[in-house]
Amino acid sequence: MAELGLNEHHQNEVINYMRFARSKRGLRLKTVDSCFQDLKESRLVEETFTIDKVSEVLNALQAVVHSEVESELINTAYTNVLLLRQLFAQAEKWYLKLQTDISELENRELLEQVAEFEKAEITSSNKKPIIDITKPKLAPLNEGGTAELLNKEISRLQEENEKLKSRLKTIEIQATNALDEKSKLEKALQDLQLDQGNQKDFIKAQDLSNLENTVAALKSEFQKTLNDKTENQKSLEENLATAKHDLLRVQEQLRMAEKELEKKFQQTAAYRNMKEILTKKNEQIKDLRKRLAQYEPED
C-alpha cells in the first residue's frame, strides 16, 4: 500500500494527473505574471501618477487577472468532470455503481496528505532520469476476454432472475387462490353445521313442546276426572287409553326422528350429540310413564 492507500497502478494514474495539473497551473501562473509585466511595460512609463490614474491601472490589471483566474478555475472543473466521466464509463462496463463523498474534498488532513505526496513525488521525479513513455489509451472493456465472459454471466443471471420472479409470482397467485378456496370451504362447512344444528334444535323443541302439551292436558283431564269419579270413570279410562296411544305415537315419532337423524348425521360429528339427546328424551318418556302410572286407577 502506498501513501494514498492505493495500489501501484492507481497511484501512477494519480501521479500522472498531478503532473498534468501542475503543468497547467504553471502555465496559468506564467500568464498572470505576463499580465503584470505587460502592465509595467505599457502603462508605467511616467514618473508620477495621480490617484485616478493609479486606480485606472489597478482596475485594468484586476480585470485581466480576474479573467485569467476564472478561466483557469472553470477549465479545472471541466477537466475534473472529464476525468470522472472516464472512471464512471469504465465502471458501467462492469455494471458497477461508484459513489463519491463531496465532503472529503475539503478535508484539510487529506489535502495536506496529498500535498506531501506531491512534494515527495516531485523530489523523487527530479532524481530519476527522464524517460519518454507513451501512455496507452484506455482499453475498451466490451471486446472479448474476461469482460465478454462477465457480460454473458451477468445476462444469464439476469435471465434466471426474471424466471425466478415469474415463478414466484405464479406461486403467489396459486397460494392466494388456495387460501380463497379454503375460506370458501370453511364457510360452507360452518353453514352446513349451522343448518344441522338448527334442524336438530327445531325437532327437539317441537317434541318437547308436544310432550309438555300432552302432559298438561292429561293433568287437567285427570283433575276433572278425580272431581267426578262416578260420572266420568269411563271417559277417564278412554282418555287414559287415548293418552297411552298418544304416548305410543310420540314414541314412534321419536324413534322415526331418531332413525332419520341417524341417517342424516351418521357421517357428521353431530351424530353422537344427537344420539345422546334422543337417549335423554327416552328417559324423559319413561319418567312421564311412571308419573302417569301413578294416576291410573288400581283394578
mmCIF file of C-alpha atoms in Angstrom:
data_model
loop_
_atom_site.group_PDB
_atom_site.id
_atom_site.type_symbol
_atom_site.label_atom_id
_atom_site.label_comp_id
_atom_site.label_asym_id
_atom_site.label_seq_id
_atom_site.Cartn_x
_atom_site.Cartn_y
_atom_site.Cartn_z
ATOM 1 C CA MET A 1 0.000 0.000 0.000
ATOM 2 C CA ALA A 2 1.297 3.440 -0.933
ATOM 3 C CA GLU A 3 0.947 6.780 0.818
ATOM 4 C CA LEU A 4 -2.548 7.430 -0.573
ATOM 5 C CA GLY A 5 -3.835 3.944 0.221
ATOM 6 C CA LEU A 6 -3.906 2.872 -3.453
ATOM 7 C CA ASN A 7 -2.234 0.094 -5.367
ATOM 8 C CA GLU A 8 0.715 0.836 -7.630
ATOM 9 C CA HIS A 9 -1.315 1.141 -10.820
ATOM 10 C CA HIS A 10 -3.811 3.597 -9.376
ATOM 11 C CA GLN A 11 -1.058 5.565 -7.663
ATOM 12 C CA ASN A 12 0.710 6.010 -11.015
ATOM 13 C CA GLU A 13 -2.560 7.285 -12.506
ATOM 14 C CA VAL A 14 -2.832 9.827 -9.669
ATOM 15 C CA ILE A 15 0.772 10.921 -10.276
ATOM 16 C CA ASN A 16 0.074 11.437 -13.989
ATOM 17 C CA TYR A 17 -2.952 13.581 -13.191
ATOM 18 C CA MET A 18 -0.990 15.635 -10.642
ATOM 19 C CA ARG A 19 1.748 16.249 -13.225
ATOM 20 C CA PHE A 20 -0.876 17.354 -15.732
ATOM 21 C CA ALA A 21 -2.487 19.692 -13.180
ATOM 22 C CA ARG A 22 0.923 21.068 -12.129
ATOM 23 C CA SER A 23 1.838 21.872 -15.748
ATOM 24 C CA LYS A 24 -1.481 23.613 -16.324
ATOM 25 C CA ARG A 25 -1.045 25.534 -13.083
ATOM 26 C CA GLY A 26 2.433 26.650 -14.147
ATOM 27 C CA LEU A 27 1.155 27.917 -17.486
ATOM 28 C CA ARG A 28 -1.583 29.940 -15.800
ATOM 29 C CA LEU A 29 0.865 31.448 -13.314
ATOM 30 C CA LYS A 30 3.082 32.484 -16.206
ATOM 31 C CA THR A 31 0.045 34.081 -17.832
ATOM 32 C CA VAL A 32 -0.678 36.059 -14.643
ATOM 33 C CA ASP A 33 2.979 37.131 -14.444
ATOM 34 C CA SER A 34 2.848 38.276 -18.049
ATOM 35 C CA CYS A 35 -0.209 40.408 -17.223
ATOM 36 C CA PHE A 36 1.792 42.294 -14.608
ATOM 37 C CA GLN A 37 4.811 42.534 -16.917
ATOM 38 C CA ASP A 38 2.702 43.942 -19.751
ATOM 39 C CA LEU A 39 1.258 46.483 -17.351
ATOM 40 C CA LYS A 40 4.701 47.602 -16.267
ATOM 41 C CA GLU A 41 5.934 47.962 -19.839
ATOM 42 C CA SER A 42 2.858 49.618 -21.298
ATOM 43 C CA ARG A 43 1.426 51.747 -18.517
ATOM 44 C CA LEU A 44 4.198 52.552 -16.037
ATOM 45 C CA VAL A 45 6.113 54.949 -18.317
ATOM 46 C CA GLU A 46 5.510 58.133 -16.407
ATOM 47 C CA GLU A 47 7.380 59.195 -13.293
ATOM 48 C CA THR A 48 4.344 60.437 -11.377
ATOM 49 C CA PHE A 49 0.725 59.251 -11.321
ATOM 50 C CA THR A 50 -2.426 60.747 -9.968
ATOM 51 C CA ILE A 51 -4.803 58.804 -7.774
ATOM 52 C CA ASP A 52 -7.236 58.434 -10.639
ATOM 53 C CA LYS A 53 -4.510 57.135 -12.924
ATOM 54 C CA VAL A 54 -3.358 54.569 -10.352
ATOM 55 C CA SER A 55 -6.972 53.427 -9.814
ATOM 56 C CA GLU A 56 -7.445 53.061 -13.558
ATOM 57 C CA VAL A 57 -4.275 50.976 -13.899
ATOM 58 C CA LEU A 58 -5.183 48.717 -10.948
ATOM 59 C CA ASN A 59 -8.750 48.222 -12.219
ATOM 60 C CA ALA A 60 -7.470 47.203 -15.621
ATOM 61 C CA LEU A 61 -4.995 44.786 -14.004
ATOM 62 C CA GLN A 62 -7.748 43.394 -11.767
ATOM 63 C CA ALA A 63 -9.978 42.714 -14.779
ATOM 64 C CA VAL A 64 -7.234 40.875 -16.639
ATOM 65 C CA VAL A 65 -6.169 38.761 -13.625
ATOM 66 C CA HIS A 66 -9.800 38.017 -12.726
ATOM 67 C CA SER A 67 -10.470 36.783 -16.253
ATOM 68 C CA GLU A 68 -7.368 34.564 -16.264
ATOM 69 C CA VAL A 69 -8.106 33.046 -12.824
ATOM 70 C CA GLU A 70 -11.768 32.477 -13.633
ATOM 71 C CA SER A 71 -10.866 30.791 -16.901
ATOM 72 C CA GLU A 72 -8.393 28.516 -15.121
ATOM 73 C CA LEU A 73 -10.897 27.543 -12.393
ATOM 74 C CA ILE A 74 -13.580 26.765 -14.978
ATOM 75 C CA ASN A 75 -11.150 24.743 -17.059
ATOM 76 C CA THR A 76 -10.019 22.823 -13.958
ATOM 77 C CA ALA A 77 -13.634 21.956 -13.044
ATOM 78 C CA TYR A 78 -14.369 20.755 -16.575
ATOM 79 C CA THR A 79 -11.167 18.719 -16.589
ATOM 80 C CA ASN A 80 -12.186 17.008 -13.351
ATOM 81 C CA VAL A 81 -15.604 16.219 -14.836
ATOM 82 C CA LEU A 82 -13.963 14.569 -17.855
ATOM 83 C CA LEU A 83 -11.732 12.532 -15.539
ATOM 84 C CA LEU A 84 -14.754 11.360 -13.519
ATOM 85 C CA ARG A 85 -16.550 10.541 -16.763
ATOM 86 C CA GLN A 86 -13.743 8.181 -17.780
ATOM 87 C CA LEU A 87 -13.855 6.408 -14.416
ATOM 88 C CA PHE A 88 -17.657 6.089 -14.406
ATOM 89 C CA ALA A 89 -17.695 4.834 -18.011
ATOM 90 C CA GLN A 90 -15.245 2.072 -17.106
ATOM 91 C CA ALA A 91 -17.283 1.153 -14.015
ATOM 92 C CA GLU A 92 -20.503 0.953 -16.055
ATOM 93 C CA LYS A 93 -18.853 -1.520 -18.438
ATOM 94 C CA TRP A 94 -18.578 -3.835 -15.418
ATOM 95 C CA TYR A 95 -22.077 -2.989 -14.171
ATOM 96 C CA LEU A 96 -20.657 -1.133 -11.181
ATOM 97 C CA LYS A 97 -22.014 1.997 -9.498
ATOM 98 C CA LEU A 98 -19.399 4.302 -7.994
ATOM 99 C CA GLN A 99 -20.134 6.789 -5.233
ATOM 100 C CA THR A 100 -18.300 9.959 -4.205
ATOM 101 C CA ASP A 101 -18.133 11.836 -0.911
ATOM 102 C CA ILE A 102 -18.026 15.565 -1.703
ATOM 103 C CA SER A 103 -17.362 16.445 1.955
ATOM 104 C CA GLU A 104 -13.970 14.689 1.784
ATOM 105 C CA LEU A 105 -12.822 17.248 -0.824
ATOM 106 C CA GLU A 106 -12.486 19.834 1.975
ATOM 107 C CA ASN A 107 -10.806 17.551 4.476
ATOM 108 C CA ARG A 108 -7.711 19.542 5.481
ATOM 109 C CA GLU A 109 -5.885 16.477 6.732
ATOM 110 C CA LEU A 110 -6.351 14.661 3.447
ATOM 111 C CA LEU A 111 -5.437 17.775 1.457
ATOM 112 C CA GLU A 112 -2.197 18.099 3.409
ATOM 113 C CA GLN A 113 -1.518 14.416 2.799
ATOM 114 C CA VAL A 114 -1.941 14.956 -0.955
ATOM 115 C CA ALA A 115 0.377 17.993 -0.770
ATOM 116 C CA GLU A 116 3.043 15.929 0.998
ATOM 117 C CA PHE A 117 2.604 13.182 -1.561
ATOM 118 C CA GLU A 118 3.095 15.691 -4.405
ATOM 119 C CA LYS A 119 6.229 17.095 -2.795
ATOM 120 C CA ALA A 120 7.634 13.587 -2.377
ATOM 121 C CA GLU A 121 6.731 12.746 -5.964
ATOM 122 C CA ILE A 122 8.423 15.932 -7.253
ATOM 123 C CA THR A 123 11.553 15.195 -5.237
ATOM 124 C CA SER A 124 11.734 11.598 -6.444
ATOM 125 C CA SER A 125 10.992 12.554 -10.055
ATOM 126 C CA ASN A 126 13.870 15.089 -10.041
ATOM 127 C CA LYS A 127 16.276 12.335 -9.033
ATOM 128 C CA LYS A 128 15.087 9.901 -11.720
ATOM 129 C CA PRO A 129 16.230 10.191 -15.365
ATOM 130 C CA ILE A 130 13.619 11.494 -17.758
ATOM 131 C CA ILE A 131 12.243 8.651 -19.867
ATOM 132 C CA ASP A 132 9.831 9.218 -22.701
ATOM 133 C CA ILE A 133 6.964 6.872 -22.029
ATOM 134 C CA THR A 134 3.949 6.788 -24.314
ATOM 135 C CA LYS A 135 0.852 6.316 -22.204
ATOM 136 C CA PRO A 136 -1.576 3.737 -23.604
ATOM 137 C CA LYS A 137 -5.152 4.712 -24.142
ATOM 138 C CA LEU A 138 -7.895 3.204 -22.052
ATOM 139 C CA ALA A 139 -8.701 -0.235 -23.434
ATOM 140 C CA PRO A 140 -12.358 -0.853 -24.154
ATOM 141 C CA LEU A 141 -13.871 -3.321 -21.739
ATOM 142 C CA ASN A 142 -16.508 -4.724 -24.064
ATOM 143 C CA GLU A 143 -14.265 -6.577 -26.517
ATOM 144 C CA GLY A 144 -13.780 -10.276 -25.735
ATOM 145 C CA GLY A 145 -11.800 -11.857 -22.928
ATOM 146 C CA THR A 146 -12.848 -11.637 -19.315
ATOM 147 C CA ALA A 147 -15.284 -8.775 -19.941
ATOM 148 C CA GLU A 148 -17.198 -10.782 -22.538
ATOM 149 C CA LEU A 149 -17.477 -13.771 -20.197
ATOM 150 C CA LEU A 150 -18.588 -11.488 -17.377
ATOM 151 C CA ASN A 151 -21.244 -9.868 -19.553
ATOM 152 C CA LYS A 152 -22.551 -13.281 -20.595
ATOM 153 C CA GLU A 153 -22.670 -14.405 -16.968
ATOM 154 C CA ILE A 154 -24.497 -11.236 -15.967
ATOM 155 C CA SER A 155 -27.004 -11.715 -18.792
ATOM 156 C CA ARG A 156 -27.548 -15.316 -17.748
ATOM 157 C CA LEU A 157 -28.086 -14.322 -14.117
ATOM 158 C CA GLN A 158 -30.495 -11.568 -15.111
ATOM 159 C CA GLU A 159 -32.475 -14.002 -17.258
ATOM 160 C CA GLU A 160 -32.531 -16.546 -14.430
ATOM 161 C CA ASN A 161 -33.625 -13.820 -12.033
ATOM 162 C CA GLU A 162 -36.539 -12.910 -14.303
ATOM 163 C CA LYS A 163 -37.565 -16.570 -14.479
ATOM 164 C CA LEU A 164 -37.460 -16.841 -10.698
ATOM 165 C CA LYS A 165 -39.539 -13.678 -10.370
ATOM 166 C CA SER A 166 -42.122 -15.072 -12.801
ATOM 167 C CA ARG A 167 -42.200 -18.403 -10.965
ATOM 168 C CA LEU A 168 -42.551 -16.647 -7.604
ATOM 169 C CA LYS A 169 -45.449 -14.584 -8.945
ATOM 170 C CA THR A 170 -47.167 -17.752 -10.201
ATOM 171 C CA ILE A 171 -46.701 -19.449 -6.826
ATOM 172 C CA GLU A 172 -48.091 -16.400 -5.024
ATOM 173 C CA ILE A 173 -51.190 -16.451 -7.266
ATOM 174 C CA GLN A 174 -51.674 -20.173 -6.645
ATOM 175 C CA ALA A 175 -51.280 -19.673 -2.886
ATOM 176 C CA THR A 176 -53.811 -16.835 -2.930
ATOM 177 C CA ASN A 177 -56.304 -18.977 -4.861
ATOM 178 C CA ALA A 178 -55.772 -21.869 -2.434
ATOM 179 C CA LEU A 179 -56.422 -19.592 0.538
ATOM 180 C CA ASP A 180 -59.596 -18.259 -1.088
ATOM 181 C CA GLU A 181 -60.811 -21.795 -1.785
ATOM 182 C CA LYS A 182 -60.030 -22.805 1.789
ATOM 183 C CA SER A 183 -62.029 -19.841 3.120
ATOM 184 C CA LYS A 184 -64.996 -20.763 0.919
ATOM 185 C CA LEU A 185 -64.899 -24.391 2.105
ATOM 186 C CA GLU A 186 -64.688 -23.346 5.759
ATOM 187 C CA LYS A 187 -67.660 -21.019 5.312
ATOM 188 C CA ALA A 188 -69.670 -23.762 3.578
ATOM 189 C CA LEU A 189 -68.841 -26.182 6.402
ATOM 190 C CA GLN A 190 -69.911 -23.641 9.025
ATOM 191 C CA ASP A 191 -73.187 -23.045 7.165
ATOM 192 C CA LEU A 192 -73.830 -26.805 6.974
ATOM 193 C CA GLN A 193 -73.128 -27.252 10.669
ATOM 194 C CA LEU A 194 -75.402 -24.307 11.471
ATOM 195 C CA ASP A 195 -78.220 -25.777 9.373
ATOM 196 C CA GLN A 196 -77.846 -29.157 11.046
ATOM 197 C CA GLY A 197 -77.847 -27.530 14.474
ATOM 198 C CA ASN A 198 -80.945 -25.521 13.665
ATOM 199 C CA GLN A 199 -82.745 -28.609 12.374
ATOM 200 C CA LYS A 200 -81.805 -30.583 15.475
ATOM 201 C CA ASP A 201 -82.902 -27.792 17.800
ATOM 202 C CA PHE A 202 -86.184 -27.434 15.916
ATOM 203 C CA ILE A 203 -87.019 -31.150 16.237
ATOM 204 C CA LYS A 204 -86.054 -31.174 19.902
ATOM 205 C CA ALA A 205 -88.125 -28.083 20.698
ATOM 206 C CA GLN A 206 -91.109 -29.433 18.776
ATOM 207 C CA ASP A 207 -91.040 -32.808 20.531
ATOM 208 C CA LEU A 208 -90.646 -31.280 23.963
ATOM 209 C CA SER A 209 -93.488 -28.869 23.260
ATOM 210 C CA ASN A 210 -95.761 -31.722 22.196
ATOM 211 C CA LEU A 211 -94.863 -33.695 25.318
ATOM 212 C CA GLU A 212 -95.448 -30.730 27.582
ATOM 213 C CA ASN A 213 -98.815 -30.045 25.972
ATOM 214 C CA THR A 214 -99.827 -33.680 26.311
ATOM 215 C CA VAL A 215 -98.802 -33.840 29.954
ATOM 216 C CA ALA A 216 -100.596 -30.587 30.698
ATOM 217 C CA ALA A 217 -103.757 -31.869 29.026
ATOM 218 C CA LEU A 218 -103.537 -35.150 30.918
ATOM 219 C CA LYS A 219 -103.072 -33.383 34.206
ATOM 220 C CA SER A 220 -106.103 -31.210 33.531
ATOM 221 C CA GLU A 221 -108.153 -34.202 32.465
ATOM 222 C CA PHE A 222 -107.089 -36.220 35.477
ATOM 223 C CA GLN A 223 -108.039 -33.370 37.758
ATOM 224 C CA LYS A 224 -111.516 -33.240 36.263
ATOM 225 C CA THR A 225 -111.997 -36.984 36.472
ATOM 226 C CA LEU A 226 -110.921 -37.083 40.077
ATOM 227 C CA ASN A 227 -113.572 -34.479 40.953
ATOM 228 C CA ASP A 228 -116.289 -36.659 39.486
ATOM 229 C CA LYS A 229 -115.199 -40.309 39.549
ATOM 230 C CA THR A 230 -118.632 -41.843 39.253
ATOM 231 C CA GLU A 231 -119.772 -39.926 36.176
ATOM 232 C CA ASN A 232 -116.510 -39.707 34.230
ATOM 233 C CA GLN A 233 -114.878 -43.059 35.072
ATOM 234 C CA LYS A 234 -115.408 -44.377 31.572
ATOM 235 C CA SER A 235 -114.368 -41.101 29.985
ATOM 236 C CA LEU A 236 -111.220 -41.100 32.113
ATOM 237 C CA GLU A 237 -110.352 -44.608 31.023
ATOM 238 C CA GLU A 238 -110.871 -43.602 27.400
ATOM 239 C CA ASN A 239 -108.773 -40.530 27.927
ATOM 240 C CA LEU A 240 -106.082 -42.637 29.546
ATOM 241 C CA ALA A 241 -106.195 -45.031 26.657
ATOM 242 C CA THR A 242 -106.003 -42.116 24.259
ATOM 243 C CA ALA A 243 -103.096 -40.713 26.226
ATOM 244 C CA LYS A 244 -101.339 -44.036 26.031
ATOM 245 C CA HIS A 245 -101.895 -44.131 22.303
ATOM 246 C CA ASP A 246 -100.602 -40.579 22.069
ATOM 247 C CA LEU A 247 -97.560 -41.556 24.066
ATOM 248 C CA LEU A 248 -97.004 -44.550 21.832
ATOM 249 C CA ARG A 249 -97.425 -42.348 18.787
ATOM 250 C CA VAL A 250 -94.993 -39.820 20.195
ATOM 251 C CA GLN A 251 -92.557 -42.611 20.948
ATOM 252 C CA GLU A 252 -92.933 -43.876 17.421
ATOM 253 C CA GLN A 253 -92.385 -40.376 16.060
ATOM 254 C CA LEU A 254 -89.313 -40.018 18.219
ATOM 255 C CA ARG A 255 -87.983 -43.371 17.018
ATOM 256 C CA MET A 256 -88.620 -42.355 13.423
ATOM 257 C CA ALA A 257 -86.997 -38.969 14.040
ATOM 258 C CA GLU A 258 -84.066 -40.714 15.672
ATOM 259 C CA LYS A 259 -83.647 -43.000 12.673
ATOM 260 C CA GLU A 260 -83.945 -40.065 10.265
ATOM 261 C CA LEU A 261 -81.447 -38.010 12.214
ATOM 262 C CA GLU A 262 -79.157 -41.026 12.456
ATOM 263 C CA LYS A 263 -79.214 -41.302 8.664
ATOM 264 C CA LYS A 264 -78.541 -37.568 8.256
ATOM 265 C CA PHE A 265 -75.895 -37.199 10.922
ATOM 266 C CA GLN A 266 -74.165 -40.571 10.903
ATOM 267 C CA GLN A 267 -71.429 -39.028 8.687
ATOM 268 C CA THR A 268 -71.058 -35.871 10.820
ATOM 269 C CA ALA A 269 -69.522 -35.007 14.130
ATOM 270 C CA ALA A 270 -73.007 -34.092 15.486
ATOM 271 C CA TYR A 271 -74.202 -37.728 15.327
ATOM 272 C CA ARG A 272 -73.041 -38.608 18.820
ATOM 273 C CA ASN A 273 -74.586 -35.482 20.303
ATOM 274 C CA MET A 274 -77.949 -36.217 18.629
ATOM 275 C CA LYS A 275 -77.891 -39.790 19.895
ATOM 276 C CA GLU A 276 -77.325 -38.582 23.442
ATOM 277 C CA ILE A 277 -80.235 -36.152 23.076
ATOM 278 C CA LEU A 278 -82.554 -38.963 21.903
ATOM 279 C CA THR A 279 -81.451 -41.114 24.843
ATOM 280 C CA LYS A 280 -82.375 -38.302 27.216
ATOM 281 C CA LYS A 281 -85.744 -37.975 25.525
ATOM 282 C CA ASN A 282 -86.401 -41.695 26.038
ATOM 283 C CA GLU A 283 -85.536 -41.278 29.691
ATOM 284 C CA GLN A 284 -87.983 -38.353 29.901
ATOM 285 C CA ILE A 285 -90.721 -40.533 28.334
ATOM 286 C CA LYS A 286 -90.024 -43.296 30.836
ATOM 287 C CA ASP A 287 -90.286 -40.760 33.622
ATOM 288 C CA LEU A 288 -93.596 -39.492 32.243
ATOM 289 C CA ARG A 289 -94.896 -43.007 32.004
ATOM 290 C CA LYS A 290 -94.020 -43.620 35.643
ATOM 291 C CA ARG A 291 -95.722 -40.388 36.606
ATOM 292 C CA LEU A 292 -98.807 -41.282 34.542
ATOM 293 C CA ALA A 293 -98.958 -44.710 36.135
ATOM 294 C CA GLN A 294 -99.499 -43.028 39.471
ATOM 295 C CA TYR A 295 -102.770 -41.583 38.223
ATOM 296 C CA GLU A 296 -104.127 -44.848 36.774
ATOM 297 C CA PRO A 297 -106.893 -46.483 38.920
ATOM 298 C CA GLU A 298 -105.977 -49.735 40.574
ATOM 299 C CA ASP A 299 -108.005 -52.794 39.454
#
